[in-house]
Coordinates of C-alpha atoms in Angstrom, one line a residue:
M1 CA 4.7 -62.4 -24.2
K2 CA 1.2 -60.4 -24.0
K3 CA 1.4 -59.6 -20.4
S4 CA 5.1 -58.3 -21.1
F5 CA 3.8 -56.2 -23.8
A6 CA 1.0 -54.7 -21.6
M7 CA 3.4 -54.0 -18.7
V8 CA 5.5 -51.9 -21.3
I9 CA 2.8 -50.2 -22.7
V10 CA 1.6 -49.0 -19.0
F11 CA 5.2 -48.1 -18.4
L12 CA 5.2 -45.9 -21.3
L13 CA 2.0 -44.2 -20.6
A14 CA 3.4 -43.4 -17.0
V15 CA 6.4 -41.7 -18.4
L16 CA 4.5 -39.7 -20.7
A17 CA 2.0 -38.6 -17.9
A18 CA 4.9 -37.6 -15.9
C19 CA 6.4 -35.6 -18.8
G20 CA 3.1 -34.0 -19.4
G21 CA 2.9 -32.9 -15.8
S22 CA 6.6 -31.4 -16.0
D23 CA 5.7 -29.4 -18.9
E24 CA 2.7 -27.9 -17.4
G25 CA 4.5 -27.0 -14.3
S26 CA 7.6 -25.6 -16.6
D27 CA 4.8 -23.4 -18.4
Q28 CA 4.5 -21.1 -15.5
K29 CA 6.3 -18.6 -17.3
G30 CA 3.7 -18.2 -19.9
E31 CA 1.2 -17.4 -17.5
E32 CA -0.2 -14.1 -16.9
L33 CA 1.0 -12.3 -13.6
T34 CA -1.6 -10.3 -12.4
I35 CA -0.8 -7.2 -9.8
G36 CA -3.3 -5.0 -7.8
V37 CA -2.5 -1.5 -6.8
I38 CA -3.9 0.5 -4.0
P39 CA -5.0 4.1 -4.7
S40 CA -2.4 6.1 -3.1
Q41 CA -3.6 8.9 -5.6
T42 CA -6.3 9.1 -7.7
E43 CA -6.3 6.5 -10.4
G44 CA -6.0 9.0 -13.4
E45 CA -2.9 10.5 -11.9
M46 CA -1.4 6.8 -11.5
Q47 CA -2.5 5.2 -15.1
G48 CA 0.6 6.5 -17.2
A49 CA 3.1 5.2 -14.5
M50 CA 1.1 2.0 -14.1
D51 CA 1.3 1.4 -17.9
K52 CA 5.1 1.8 -18.2
L53 CA 5.5 -0.5 -15.1
Q54 CA 3.1 -3.0 -16.6
E55 CA 5.3 -2.8 -19.9
K56 CA 8.7 -3.2 -18.1
L57 CA 7.7 -6.2 -16.0
S58 CA 6.4 -8.0 -19.1
K59 CA 9.4 -7.5 -20.7
E60 CA 11.6 -8.4 -17.8
L61 CA 9.8 -11.3 -16.7
D62 CA 9.5 -12.6 -20.5
R63 CA 5.4 -13.0 -19.5
E64 CA 2.2 -11.1 -19.6
V65 CA 1.6 -8.7 -16.7
K66 CA -1.6 -6.8 -16.0
I67 CA -1.8 -4.0 -13.4
D68 CA -5.2 -3.0 -12.1
T69 CA -5.4 0.0 -9.7
Y70 CA -8.3 -0.8 -7.3
P71 CA -10.9 1.9 -6.2
D72 CA -10.2 1.2 -2.3
Y73 CA -7.7 -0.4 -0.2
N74 CA -9.8 -3.4 1.0
G75 CA -10.3 -4.4 -2.7
V76 CA -6.9 -5.2 -3.0
V77 CA -6.6 -7.1 0.3
E78 CA -10.0 -9.5 -0.8
A79 CA -8.1 -9.8 -4.5
M80 CA -5.2 -11.5 -3.0
N81 CA -7.3 -13.3 -0.2
Y82 CA -9.5 -14.8 -3.2
E83 CA -6.3 -15.6 -5.5
K84 CA -7.4 -12.8 -7.8
I85 CA -4.1 -11.3 -8.2
D86 CA -0.5 -12.6 -7.9
M87 CA 1.3 -9.6 -6.5
A88 CA -0.1 -6.3 -4.9
F89 CA 1.1 -2.9 -3.6
F90 CA -0.4 -2.6 -0.4
G91 CA 0.0 0.1 2.5
P92 CA 1.6 -1.1 5.5
L93 CA -1.8 -1.8 7.2
T94 CA -3.3 -3.4 4.2
Y95 CA -0.2 -5.9 4.1
V96 CA -0.6 -6.7 7.6
I97 CA -4.2 -7.8 7.1
A98 CA -3.4 -9.4 4.0
H99 CA -0.8 -11.3 5.5
E100 CA -3.1 -12.5 8.3
K101 CA -5.5 -13.3 6.0
S102 CA -4.1 -15.1 3.2
G103 CA -0.3 -15.4 3.9
A104 CA 0.8 -12.4 1.7
E105 CA 4.5 -12.2 1.9
A106 CA 6.1 -8.5 1.4
I107 CA 9.2 -8.6 -0.8
I108 CA 9.7 -4.9 -2.2
T109 CA 9.4 -1.7 -0.5
Q110 CA 10.2 1.7 -1.7
L111 CA 12.5 4.5 -0.9
V112 CA 11.9 8.2 -0.2
D113 CA 15.0 10.1 -0.3
G114 CA 17.2 6.9 0.2
E115 CA 15.4 5.7 3.0
P116 CA 12.5 3.1 3.4
F117 CA 10.6 5.5 6.1
Y118 CA 7.8 7.9 5.9
H119 CA 5.4 9.4 8.2
S120 CA 1.7 10.4 9.0
Y121 CA 1.2 14.0 8.9
I122 CA -1.6 16.1 10.1
I123 CA -2.1 19.3 8.3
T124 CA -4.0 22.6 8.3
H125 CA -4.7 25.6 6.2
N126 CA -2.2 28.2 7.0
D127 CA -5.2 30.6 7.6
N128 CA -6.0 28.5 10.6
P129 CA -4.2 29.8 14.1
Y130 CA -3.1 26.1 15.0
E131 CA 0.4 25.7 15.1
S132 CA 0.5 22.0 17.0
L133 CA -2.0 19.4 17.5
E134 CA -2.4 20.5 20.9
D135 CA -3.8 24.1 19.5
L136 CA -6.2 22.1 17.3
L137 CA -7.4 20.0 19.7
K138 CA -8.4 22.8 22.3
E139 CA -11.0 23.6 19.8
S140 CA -12.0 20.1 18.5
K141 CA -15.5 21.1 18.6
E142 CA -15.2 23.3 16.0
V143 CA -12.9 21.3 13.9
D144 CA -13.9 19.2 10.8
F145 CA -11.3 16.5 10.6
A146 CA -10.5 14.2 7.4
F147 CA -9.0 10.8 7.3
G148 CA -8.2 9.3 4.0
D149 CA -9.1 5.5 3.4
P150 CA -10.3 3.7 6.5
N151 CA -7.4 1.1 5.9
S152 CA -4.7 3.6 5.0
T153 CA -1.8 3.3 7.7
S154 CA -0.8 7.0 7.6
G155 CA -4.2 8.3 6.7
S156 CA -6.2 6.5 9.3
L157 CA -4.4 3.9 11.6
I158 CA -1.8 6.0 13.1
P159 CA -3.5 9.4 13.6
S160 CA -6.5 7.5 15.0
I161 CA -4.3 5.8 17.6
E162 CA -2.7 9.1 18.5
L163 CA -6.3 11.1 18.9
K164 CA -7.5 8.3 20.6
D165 CA -4.8 8.4 23.2
R166 CA -5.6 12.1 23.4
N167 CA -9.1 11.2 24.2
V168 CA -10.7 12.7 21.3
Y169 CA -11.5 9.9 18.8
T170 CA -12.8 6.6 19.1
D171 CA -14.4 6.0 15.7
K172 CA -16.3 8.1 13.0
D173 CA -19.4 8.1 15.3
N174 CA -17.8 8.9 18.6
H175 CA -15.1 11.6 18.8
E176 CA -14.9 15.3 20.0
F177 CA -15.0 16.8 16.6
K178 CA -17.3 19.1 14.8
T179 CA -17.4 16.3 12.1
V180 CA -15.2 13.5 10.8
R181 CA -15.0 12.1 7.2
F182 CA -13.1 9.7 5.2
T183 CA -11.9 11.2 1.7
G184 CA -10.4 7.9 0.2
S185 CA -7.0 9.2 -0.8
H186 CA -4.3 11.4 0.2
D187 CA -4.5 14.0 -2.6
A188 CA -8.4 14.3 -1.7
T189 CA -7.5 15.0 1.9
S190 CA -4.8 17.3 0.7
L191 CA -7.0 19.4 -1.4
A192 CA -10.0 19.3 1.0
V193 CA -7.8 21.1 3.6
Q194 CA -6.6 23.3 0.9
N195 CA -10.1 24.1 -0.4
K196 CA -10.9 24.7 3.6
Q197 CA -13.6 21.9 3.1
V198 CA -12.2 20.6 6.4
T199 CA -10.0 22.0 9.1
A200 CA -7.3 19.4 9.2
G201 CA -6.8 16.0 7.8
A202 CA -4.4 13.1 8.2
V203 CA -2.0 12.1 5.1
D204 CA 1.2 10.1 4.0
S205 CA 4.2 12.4 4.3
A206 CA 5.9 11.2 1.3
I207 CA 2.7 11.6 -1.0
Y208 CA 2.0 15.0 0.7
N209 CA 5.5 16.3 -0.3
Q210 CA 5.2 14.8 -3.6
L211 CA 2.0 16.4 -4.1
V212 CA 3.4 19.7 -3.2
E213 CA 6.5 19.4 -5.5
A214 CA 4.3 18.5 -8.5
G215 CA 2.1 21.5 -7.7
T216 CA -1.0 19.6 -7.2
V217 CA -1.5 21.3 -4.1
D218 CA -0.2 24.5 -3.0
G219 CA 2.4 24.1 0.0
D220 CA 2.3 27.7 0.7
Q221 CA -1.4 27.3 2.0
L222 CA -0.5 24.3 4.1
K223 CA 1.1 23.6 7.2
V224 CA 2.3 20.5 9.0
I225 CA 1.3 20.6 12.6
W226 CA 1.7 17.0 13.6
E227 CA 4.3 14.0 12.5
S228 CA 4.3 10.6 13.6
D229 CA 7.4 8.7 14.4
K230 CA 8.8 6.6 11.3
L231 CA 6.8 4.1 9.4
F232 CA 8.2 1.4 7.1
Q233 CA 7.3 2.3 3.6
Y234 CA 4.6 0.8 1.5
P235 CA 5.4 -3.1 0.4
W236 CA 5.0 -4.9 -2.8
A237 CA 3.9 -8.4 -1.5
V238 CA 3.1 -11.7 -3.3
N239 CA 1.0 -14.6 -2.9
K240 CA 2.2 -17.3 -0.5
G241 CA 2.2 -19.7 -3.5
M242 CA 4.9 -17.6 -5.4
D243 CA 7.8 -19.7 -6.4
E244 CA 11.3 -18.3 -5.1
E245 CA 12.5 -17.6 -8.7
T246 CA 9.9 -15.5 -9.7
K247 CA 10.2 -13.6 -6.3
K248 CA 14.0 -13.1 -6.8
K249 CA 13.3 -11.9 -10.5
L250 CA 10.5 -9.2 -9.3
Q251 CA 13.3 -8.0 -6.4
E252 CA 15.7 -7.5 -9.5
V253 CA 13.6 -5.7 -11.5
F254 CA 12.1 -3.3 -9.2
V255 CA 15.3 -2.6 -7.4
G256 CA 16.5 -1.5 -10.8
I257 CA 13.6 0.9 -11.7
E258 CA 15.0 4.3 -12.7
D259 CA 12.1 5.6 -14.6
E260 CA 11.2 8.8 -12.8
E261 CA 7.3 8.7 -13.9
I262 CA 7.2 5.3 -12.3
L263 CA 8.8 6.5 -9.2
D264 CA 7.0 9.7 -9.1
A265 CA 3.6 8.0 -9.1
F266 CA 4.4 6.4 -5.6
G267 CA 6.4 9.3 -4.2
A268 CA 9.5 6.9 -4.3
S269 CA 13.1 7.6 -5.0
G270 CA 13.8 4.1 -5.7
F271 CA 12.9 0.4 -4.3
T272 CA 14.5 -1.9 -2.0
E273 CA 14.0 -5.3 -0.7
A274 CA 11.6 -5.9 2.3
S275 CA 10.3 -8.8 4.4
N276 CA 7.6 -9.6 6.8
E277 CA 9.2 -8.6 10.0
D278 CA 9.8 -4.8 8.8
Y279 CA 6.1 -4.6 9.3
E280 CA 6.1 -5.7 13.0
S281 CA 5.2 -2.2 14.5
I282 CA 2.2 -1.6 12.0
R283 CA 1.1 -5.2 13.0
K284 CA 1.2 -4.2 17.0
A285 CA -0.6 -0.9 16.2
A286 CA -3.3 -3.0 14.2
I287 CA -3.9 -5.2 17.2
K288 CA -4.2 -2.0 19.5
Q289 CA -7.0 -0.7 17.4
G290 CA -8.6 -4.0 17.0
V291 CA -8.2 -4.2 13.3
I292 CA -6.6 -7.8 13.5
E293 CA -6.5 -10.2 16.4
E294 CA -3.3 -11.2 18.0

């Protein structure tokens, strides 16, 4: 009798333990969802939009959402790598690096004029005589050139490959320019060219066009002298452990965003679904530059 009673107690404890484990797993919706954002523009320009996005996601997901804008691209990659964030807004290159390091998965990208593509531009001041990249490179020894963040796709990776193929650039310390600098962001590069602090610079086409439209830079003072092939737009990626239900809900929420302030912060006209395969060309470019291993 005592033995039977003891077995019943053990059974009940096992059932209670199992129920407790199930409750813990189902409580995920109550946990804070953390998101890291790269500085596509200066932090002050994005803060209002990030506050609105944070509020919208919190309401739609029925859980607390916290969005932090990081000071540089690498910081977001490392935050994902060390599981400090659940989701991130990456540049294509930083996404490829994060995917290689931690298995980050692209689920959303932005649209610009209805298309999920953008370009790398090289711009110069209208007062300069250069009408093409060829014109600029003929006088490379007189050129002060600016990239954006070292981990930017359009502000560094793609233009550096182009300049390397033209035998004028290997890295910051090995090149044929007068000087080379990294400004840290696309708006900083655009303003540096406008203010004649540098001769030319590489920028994201969508952000550049948005800066001109907003009057942050004066389009009449600047001109585009080189444009890359199409690049797939910036992804929003989640960590490899995120459940399918949350990923689907995030996709639904982002695709439904129509708030102009949020869209303008990313130079976007909307959002659409994305996948890792969309960034294969960027992965190949990163391998070519030795940023990641094949």
